[in-house]
Amino acid sequence: DSGVTQTPKHLITATGQRVTLRCSPRSGDLSVYWYQQSLDQGLQFLIQYYNGEERAKGNILERFSAQQFPDLHSELNLSSLELGDSALYFCASSVGGGNQPQHFGDGTRLSIL
Amino acid sequence: QQQVKQSPQSLIVQKGGISIINCAYENTAFDYFPWYQQFPGKGPALLIAIRPDVSEKKEGRFTISFNKSAKQFSLHIMDSQPGDSATYFCAAREEYGNKLVFGAGTILRVKS
């Protein structure tokens, strides 16, 4: 158990809808990272927050947004969903903002029908 | 654009054998190279990591070999066990960077 908690485990929705994925980092970790895992793209970095502030951005679509709250949990919001957004979304956390190991949660599987 | 190339895509090894997975990179700014193990239905779990100032790091049955001049690194699993059957990902991160760049993954099956 990595100590990173993601909810829900599974999410099924339709095209055009909006969903929110939630992540609670390990106790004491200030950084949260979001990754997308799909069969064709593999594991791709989306965005990182450190202590409430956006720190780094990767291949995140404009339809996607994230935030980190004062209690350090994070939410990833996906809107105007398309079939191609079906994937596993992972959250990882680390103690600091840069050179520390990242520990992953078990992910949220998003299925768009 | 695949910044970290991983091979093979899949690997079958007999119990007790050595599993070897290779990765290559181009970006010389990478300075941290972790390996992750992922079981079905689970997230990637950090296995072992290395920085380019050392050529080898060993933790139990797992060893990373690193060749800075060739920009290659590999994972060796000694005495492979059926419980090692999983998908393995190499990754890389830039100095003072944040995001991990992952290889495509290797599906390892250890036959008993």
PDB file of N, CA, C and O in Angstrom, chain B residues 2-50:
ATOM      1  N   GLN B   2       9.102   9.619 -28.376  1.00  0.00           N
ATOM      2  CA  GLN B   2       9.358   8.731 -27.258  1.00  0.00           C
ATOM      3  C   GLN B   2      10.723   9.064 -26.687  1.00  0.00           C
ATOM      4  O   GLN B   2      11.751   8.755 -27.293  1.00  0.00           O
ATOM      5  N   GLN B   3      10.751   9.656 -25.516  1.00  0.00           N
ATOM      6  CA  GLN B   3      12.017  10.097 -24.953  1.00  0.00           C
ATOM      7  C   GLN B   3      12.761   8.969 -24.271  1.00  0.00           C
ATOM      8  O   GLN B   3      13.975   9.050 -24.104  1.00  0.00           O
ATOM      9  N   VAL B   4      12.041   7.962 -23.821  1.00  0.00           N
ATOM     10  CA  VAL B   4      12.649   6.796 -23.188  1.00  0.00           C
ATOM     11  C   VAL B   4      12.148   5.564 -23.924  1.00  0.00           C
ATOM     12  O   VAL B   4      10.949   5.303 -23.947  1.00  0.00           O
ATOM     13  N   LYS B   5      13.075   4.837 -24.522  1.00  0.00           N
ATOM     14  CA  LYS B   5      12.722   3.659 -25.300  1.00  0.00           C
ATOM     15  C   LYS B   5      13.017   2.414 -24.479  1.00  0.00           C
ATOM     16  O   LYS B   5      14.144   2.242 -24.001  1.00  0.00           O
ATOM     17  N   GLN B   6      12.026   1.548 -24.343  1.00  0.00           N
ATOM     18  CA  GLN B   6      12.135   0.370 -23.504  1.00  0.00           C
ATOM     19  C   GLN B   6      11.952  -0.892 -24.327  1.00  0.00           C
ATOM     20  O   GLN B   6      11.105  -0.951 -25.222  1.00  0.00           O
ATOM     21  N   SER B   7      12.763  -1.891 -24.020  1.00  0.00           N
ATOM     22  CA  SER B   7      12.636  -3.176 -24.706  1.00  0.00           C
ATOM     23  C   SER B   7      13.031  -4.310 -23.767  1.00  0.00           C
ATOM     24  O   SER B   7      13.807  -4.098 -22.827  1.00  0.00           O
ATOM     25  N   PRO B   8      12.502  -5.515 -23.976  1.00  0.00           N
ATOM     26  CA  PRO B   8      11.490  -5.870 -24.977  1.00  0.00           C
ATOM     27  C   PRO B   8      10.097  -5.476 -24.512  1.00  0.00           C
ATOM     28  O   PRO B   8       9.911  -5.073 -23.371  1.00  0.00           O
ATOM     29  N   GLN B   9       9.107  -5.625 -25.376  1.00  0.00           N
ATOM     30  CA  GLN B   9       7.716  -5.360 -24.997  1.00  0.00           C
ATOM     31  C   GLN B   9       7.218  -6.425 -24.041  1.00  0.00           C
ATOM     32  O   GLN B   9       6.418  -6.143 -23.161  1.00  0.00           O
ATOM     33  N   SER B  10       7.659  -7.660 -24.255  1.00  0.00           N
ATOM     34  CA  SER B  10       7.265  -8.752 -23.374  1.00  0.00           C
ATOM     35  C   SER B  10       8.413  -9.729 -23.232  1.00  0.00           C
ATOM     36  O   SER B  10       9.299  -9.798 -24.095  1.00  0.00           O
ATOM     37  N   LEU B  11       8.376 -10.473 -22.140  1.00  0.00           N
ATOM     38  CA  LEU B  11       9.497 -11.334 -21.794  1.00  0.00           C
ATOM     39  C   LEU B  11       8.972 -12.531 -21.013  1.00  0.00           C
ATOM     40  O   LEU B  11       8.183 -12.353 -20.077  1.00  0.00           O
ATOM     41  N   ILE B  12       9.402 -13.707 -21.415  1.00  0.00           N
ATOM     42  CA  ILE B  12       9.053 -14.920 -20.675  1.00  0.00           C
ATOM     43  C   ILE B  12      10.344 -15.548 -20.171  1.00  0.00           C
ATOM     44  O   ILE B  12      11.278 -15.778 -20.942  1.00  0.00           O
ATOM     45  N   VAL B  13      10.401 -15.786 -18.871  1.00  0.00           N
ATOM     46  CA  VAL B  13      11.605 -16.313 -18.232  1.00  0.00           C
ATOM     47  C   VAL B  13      11.220 -17.501 -17.367  1.00  0.00           C
ATOM     48  O   VAL B  13      10.142 -17.505 -16.749  1.00  0.00           O
ATOM     49  N   GLN B  14      12.094 -18.487 -17.318  1.00  0.00           N
ATOM     50  CA  GLN B  14      11.867 -19.620 -16.444  1.00  0.00           C
ATOM     51  C   GLN B  14      12.167 -19.222 -14.992  1.00  0.00           C
ATOM     52  O   GLN B  14      13.045 -18.382 -14.725  1.00  0.00           O
ATOM     53  N   LYS B  15      11.444 -19.845 -14.089  1.00  0.00           N
ATOM     54  CA  LYS B  15      11.699 -19.635 -12.655  1.00  0.00           C
ATOM     55  C   LYS B  15      13.166 -19.889 -12.351  1.00  0.00           C
ATOM     56  O   LYS B  15      13.738 -20.897 -12.792  1.00  0.00           O
ATOM     57  N   GLY B  16      13.770 -18.949 -11.609  1.00  0.00           N
ATOM     58  CA  GLY B  16      15.175 -19.075 -11.278  1.00  0.00           C
ATOM     59  C   GLY B  16      16.106 -18.409 -12.268  1.00  0.00           C
ATOM     60  O   GLY B  16      17.304 -18.240 -11.995  1.00  0.00           O
ATOM     61  N   GLY B  17      15.578 -17.992 -13.398  1.00  0.00           N
ATOM     62  CA  GLY B  17      16.395 -17.356 -14.423  1.00  0.00           C
ATOM     63  C   GLY B  17      16.578 -15.865 -14.171  1.00  0.00           C
ATOM     64  O   GLY B  17      16.106 -15.311 -13.181  1.00  0.00           O
ATOM     65  N   ILE B  18      17.295 -15.237 -15.090  1.00  0.00           N
ATOM     66  CA  ILE B  18      17.547 -13.795 -14.991  1.00  0.00           C
ATOM     67  C   ILE B  18      16.677 -13.067 -16.013  1.00  0.00           C
ATOM     68  O   ILE B  18      16.693 -13.395 -17.198  1.00  0.00           O
ATOM     69  N   SER B  19      15.939 -12.077 -15.531  1.00  0.00           N
ATOM     70  CA  SER B  19      15.131 -11.231 -16.416  1.00  0.00           C
ATOM     71  C   SER B  19      15.906  -9.940 -16.655  1.00  0.00           C
ATOM     72  O   SER B  19      16.404  -9.327 -15.702  1.00  0.00           O
ATOM     73  N   ILE B  20      16.001  -9.540 -17.921  1.00  0.00           N
ATOM     74  CA  ILE B  20      16.737  -8.317 -18.262  1.00  0.00           C
ATOM     75  C   ILE B  20      15.855  -7.424 -19.122  1.00  0.00           C
ATOM     76  O   ILE B  20      15.345  -7.851 -20.161  1.00  0.00           O
ATOM     77  N   ILE B  21      15.678  -6.197 -18.675  1.00  0.00           N
ATOM     78  CA  ILE B  21      14.879  -5.206 -19.403  1.00  0.00           C
ATOM     79  C   ILE B  21      15.763  -3.996 -19.644  1.00  0.00           C
ATOM     80  O   ILE B  21      16.469  -3.538 -18.739  1.00  0.00           O
ATOM     81  N   ASN B  22      15.728  -3.494 -20.868  1.00  0.00           N
ATOM     82  CA  ASN B  22      16.625  -2.418 -21.261  1.00  0.00           C
ATOM     83  C   ASN B  22      15.889  -1.123 -21.594  1.00  0.00           C
ATOM     84  O   ASN B  22      14.775  -1.164 -22.115  1.00  0.00           O
ATOM     85  N   CYS B  23      16.540  -0.010 -21.295  1.00  0.00           N
ATOM     86  CA  CYS B  23      15.984   1.294 -21.642  1.00  0.00           C
ATOM     87  C   CYS B  23      17.089   2.192 -22.180  1.00  0.00           C
ATOM     88  O   CYS B  23      18.246   2.075 -21.769  1.00  0.00           O
ATOM     89  N   ALA B  24      16.714   3.076 -23.098  1.00  0.00           N
ATOM     90  CA  ALA B  24      17.653   4.031 -23.675  1.00  0.00           C
ATOM     91  C   ALA B  24      17.000   5.405 -23.703  1.00  0.00           C
ATOM     92  O   ALA B  24      15.773   5.508 -23.836  1.00  0.00           O
ATOM     93  N   TYR B  25      17.813   6.436 -23.574  1.00  0.00           N
ATOM     94  CA  TYR B  25      17.274   7.796 -23.571  1.00  0.00           C
ATOM     95  C   TYR B  25      18.172   8.701 -24.384  1.00  0.00           C
ATOM     96  O   TYR B  25      19.319   8.367 -24.682  1.00  0.00           O
ATOM     97  N   GLU B  26      17.634   9.849 -24.769  1.00  0.00           N
ATOM     98  CA  GLU B  26      18.401  10.813 -25.548  1.00  0.00           C
ATOM     99  C   GLU B  26      18.710  12.088 -24.766  1.00  0.00           C
ATOM    100  O   GLU B  26      19.733  12.718 -24.973  1.00  0.00           O
ATOM    101  N   ASN B  27      17.797  12.449 -23.882  1.00  0.00           N
ATOM    102  CA  ASN B  27      17.907  13.727 -23.179  1.00  0.00           C
ATOM    103  C   ASN B  27      18.998  13.666 -22.112  1.00  0.00           C
ATOM    104  O   ASN B  27      18.855  13.001 -21.091  1.00  0.00           O
ATOM    105  N   THR B  28      20.105  14.374 -22.346  1.00  0.00           N
ATOM    106  CA  THR B  28      21.208  14.330 -21.393  1.00  0.00           C
ATOM    107  C   THR B  28      20.906  15.106 -20.109  1.00  0.00           C
ATOM    108  O   THR B  28      21.693  15.072 -19.169  1.00  0.00           O
ATOM    109  N   ALA B  29      19.777  15.791 -20.077  1.00  0.00           N
ATOM    110  CA  ALA B  29      19.378  16.492 -18.849  1.00  0.00           C
ATOM    111  C   ALA B  29      18.738  15.553 -17.829  1.00  0.00           C
ATOM    112  O   ALA B  29      18.550  15.929 -16.673  1.00  0.00           O
ATOM    113  N   PHE B  30      18.419  14.332 -18.251  1.00  0.00           N
ATOM    114  CA  PHE B  30      17.868  13.362 -17.303  1.00  0.00           C
ATOM    115  C   PHE B  30      18.923  13.016 -16.267  1.00  0.00           C
ATOM    116  O   PHE B  30      20.070  12.725 -16.612  1.00  0.00           O
ATOM    117  N   ASP B  31      18.532  13.003 -15.003  1.00  0.00           N
ATOM    118  CA  ASP B  31      19.531  12.664 -13.993  1.00  0.00           C
ATOM    119  C   ASP B  31      18.981  11.757 -12.893  1.00  0.00           C
ATOM    120  O   ASP B  31      19.616  11.578 -11.851  1.00  0.00           O
ATOM    121  N   TYR B  32      17.828  11.200 -13.101  1.00  0.00           N
ATOM    122  CA  TYR B  32      17.240  10.288 -12.115  1.00  0.00           C
ATOM    123  C   TYR B  32      16.454   9.254 -12.892  1.00  0.00           C
ATOM    124  O   TYR B  32      15.629   9.602 -13.752  1.00  0.00           O
ATOM    125  N   PHE B  33      16.725   7.973 -12.602  1.00  0.00           N
ATOM    126  CA  PHE B  33      16.167   6.888 -13.416  1.00  0.00           C
ATOM    127  C   PHE B  33      15.558   5.823 -12.496  1.00  0.00           C
ATOM    128  O   PHE B  33      16.243   4.943 -11.993  1.00  0.00           O
ATOM    129  N   PRO B  34      14.244   5.880 -12.288  1.00  0.00           N
ATOM    130  CA  PRO B  34      13.588   4.872 -11.453  1.00  0.00           C
ATOM    131  C   PRO B  34      12.983   3.754 -12.302  1.00  0.00           C
ATOM    132  O   PRO B  34      12.711   3.933 -13.493  1.00  0.00           O
ATOM    133  N   TRP B  35      12.780   2.634 -11.669  1.00  0.00           N
ATOM    134  CA  TRP B  35      12.027   1.527 -12.254  1.00  0.00           C
ATOM    135  C   TRP B  35      10.790   1.303 -11.400  1.00  0.00           C
ATOM    136  O   TRP B  35      10.865   1.323 -10.171  1.00  0.00           O
ATOM    137  N   TYR B  36       9.677   1.086 -12.090  1.00  0.00           N
ATOM    138  CA  TYR B  36       8.422   0.824 -11.412  1.00  0.00           C
ATOM    139  C   TYR B  36       7.884  -0.549 -11.818  1.00  0.00           C
ATOM    140  O   TYR B  36       8.080  -1.002 -12.951  1.00  0.00           O
ATOM    141  N   GLN B  37       7.200  -1.197 -10.876  1.00  0.00           N
ATOM    142  CA  GLN B  37       6.575  -2.499 -11.093  1.00  0.00           C
ATOM    143  C   GLN B  37       5.068  -2.300 -10.952  1.00  0.00           C
ATOM    144  O   GLN B  37       4.620  -1.675  -9.986  1.00  0.00           O
ATOM    145  N   GLN B  38       4.325  -2.813 -11.903  1.00  0.00           N
ATOM    146  CA  GLN B  38       2.874  -2.652 -11.852  1.00  0.00           C
ATOM    147  C   GLN B  38       2.171  -3.985 -12.018  1.00  0.00           C
ATOM    148  O   GLN B  38       2.370  -4.680 -13.010  1.00  0.00           O
ATOM    149  N   PHE B  39       1.332  -4.319 -11.049  1.00  0.00           N
ATOM    150  CA  PHE B  39       0.486  -5.498 -11.129  1.00  0.00           C
ATOM    151  C   PHE B  39      -0.895  -5.081 -11.637  1.00  0.00           C
ATOM    152  O   PHE B  39      -1.304  -3.929 -11.452  1.00  0.00           O
ATOM    153  N   PRO B  40      -1.625  -6.016 -12.256  1.00  0.00           N
ATOM    154  CA  PRO B  40      -2.957  -5.677 -12.776  1.00  0.00           C
ATOM    155  C   PRO B  40      -3.857  -5.092 -11.693  1.00  0.00           C
ATOM    156  O   PRO B  40      -3.918  -5.606 -10.572  1.00  0.00           O
ATOM    157  N   GLY B  41      -4.499  -3.987 -12.020  1.00  0.00           N
ATOM    158  CA  GLY B  41      -5.413  -3.356 -11.084  1.00  0.00           C
ATOM    159  C   GLY B  41      -4.744  -2.499 -10.025  1.00  0.00           C
ATOM    160  O   GLY B  41      -5.416  -1.976  -9.131  1.00  0.00           O
ATOM    161  N   LYS B  42      -3.440  -2.364 -10.126  1.00  0.00           N
ATOM    162  CA  LYS B  42      -2.690  -1.576  -9.142  1.00  0.00           C
ATOM    163  C   LYS B  42      -1.924  -0.460  -9.827  1.00  0.00           C
ATOM    164  O   LYS B  42      -1.707  -0.473 -11.045  1.00  0.00           O
ATOM    165  N   GLY B  43      -1.497   0.509  -9.029  1.00  0.00           N
ATOM    166  CA  GLY B  43      -0.666   1.565  -9.578  1.00  0.00           C
ATOM    167  C   GLY B  43       0.794   1.138  -9.644  1.00  0.00           C
ATOM    168  O   GLY B  43       1.186   0.152  -9.007  1.00  0.00           O
ATOM    169  N   PRO B  44       1.610   1.860 -10.411  1.00  0.00           N
ATOM    170  CA  PRO B  44       3.045   1.555 -10.449  1.00  0.00           C
ATOM    171  C   PRO B  44       3.663   1.716  -9.057  1.00  0.00           C
ATOM    172  O   PRO B  44       3.375   2.693  -8.357  1.00  0.00           O
ATOM    173  N   ALA B  45       4.498   0.774  -8.689  1.00  0.00           N
ATOM    174  CA  ALA B  45       5.174   0.811  -7.393  1.00  0.00           C
ATOM    175  C   ALA B  45       6.670   0.977  -7.619  1.00  0.00           C
ATOM    176  O   ALA B  45       7.263   0.239  -8.413  1.00  0.00           O
ATOM    177  N   LEU B  46       7.263   1.945  -6.937  1.00  0.00           N
ATOM    178  CA  LEU B  46       8.691   2.193  -7.091  1.00  0.00           C
ATOM    179  C   LEU B  46       9.485   0.976  -6.630  1.00  0.00           C
ATOM    180  O   LEU B  46       9.322   0.489  -5.513  1.00  0.00           O
ATOM    181  N   LEU B  47      10.355   0.517  -7.516  1.00  0.00           N
ATOM    182  CA  LEU B  47      11.137  -0.702  -7.256  1.00  0.00           C
ATOM    183  C   LEU B  47      12.557  -0.348  -6.833  1.00  0.00           C
ATOM    184  O   LEU B  47      13.057  -0.767  -5.798  1.00  0.00           O
ATOM    185  N   ILE B  48      13.209   0.420  -7.648  1.00  0.00           N
ATOM    186  CA  ILE B  48      14.610   0.778  -7.438  1.00  0.00           C
ATOM    187  C   ILE B  48      14.916   1.952  -8.344  1.00  0.00           C
ATOM    188  O   ILE B  48      14.275   2.130  -9.383  1.00  0.00           O
ATOM    189  N   ALA B  49      15.884   2.795  -7.953  1.00  0.00           N
ATOM    190  CA  ALA B  49      16.212   3.965  -8.759  1.00  0.00           C
ATOM    191  C   ALA B  49      17.711   4.212  -8.711  1.00  0.00           C
ATOM    192  O   ALA B  49      18.396   3.781  -7.772  1.00  0.00           O
ATOM    193  N   ILE B  50      18.207   4.929  -9.724  1.00  0.00           N
ATOM    194  CA  ILE B  50      19.635   5.190  -9.803  1.00  0.00           C
ATOM    195  C   ILE B  50      19.867   6.594 -10.339  1.00  0.00           C
ATOM    196  O   ILE B  50      19.037   7.137 -11.076  1.00  0.00           O
TER     197      ILE B  50
END
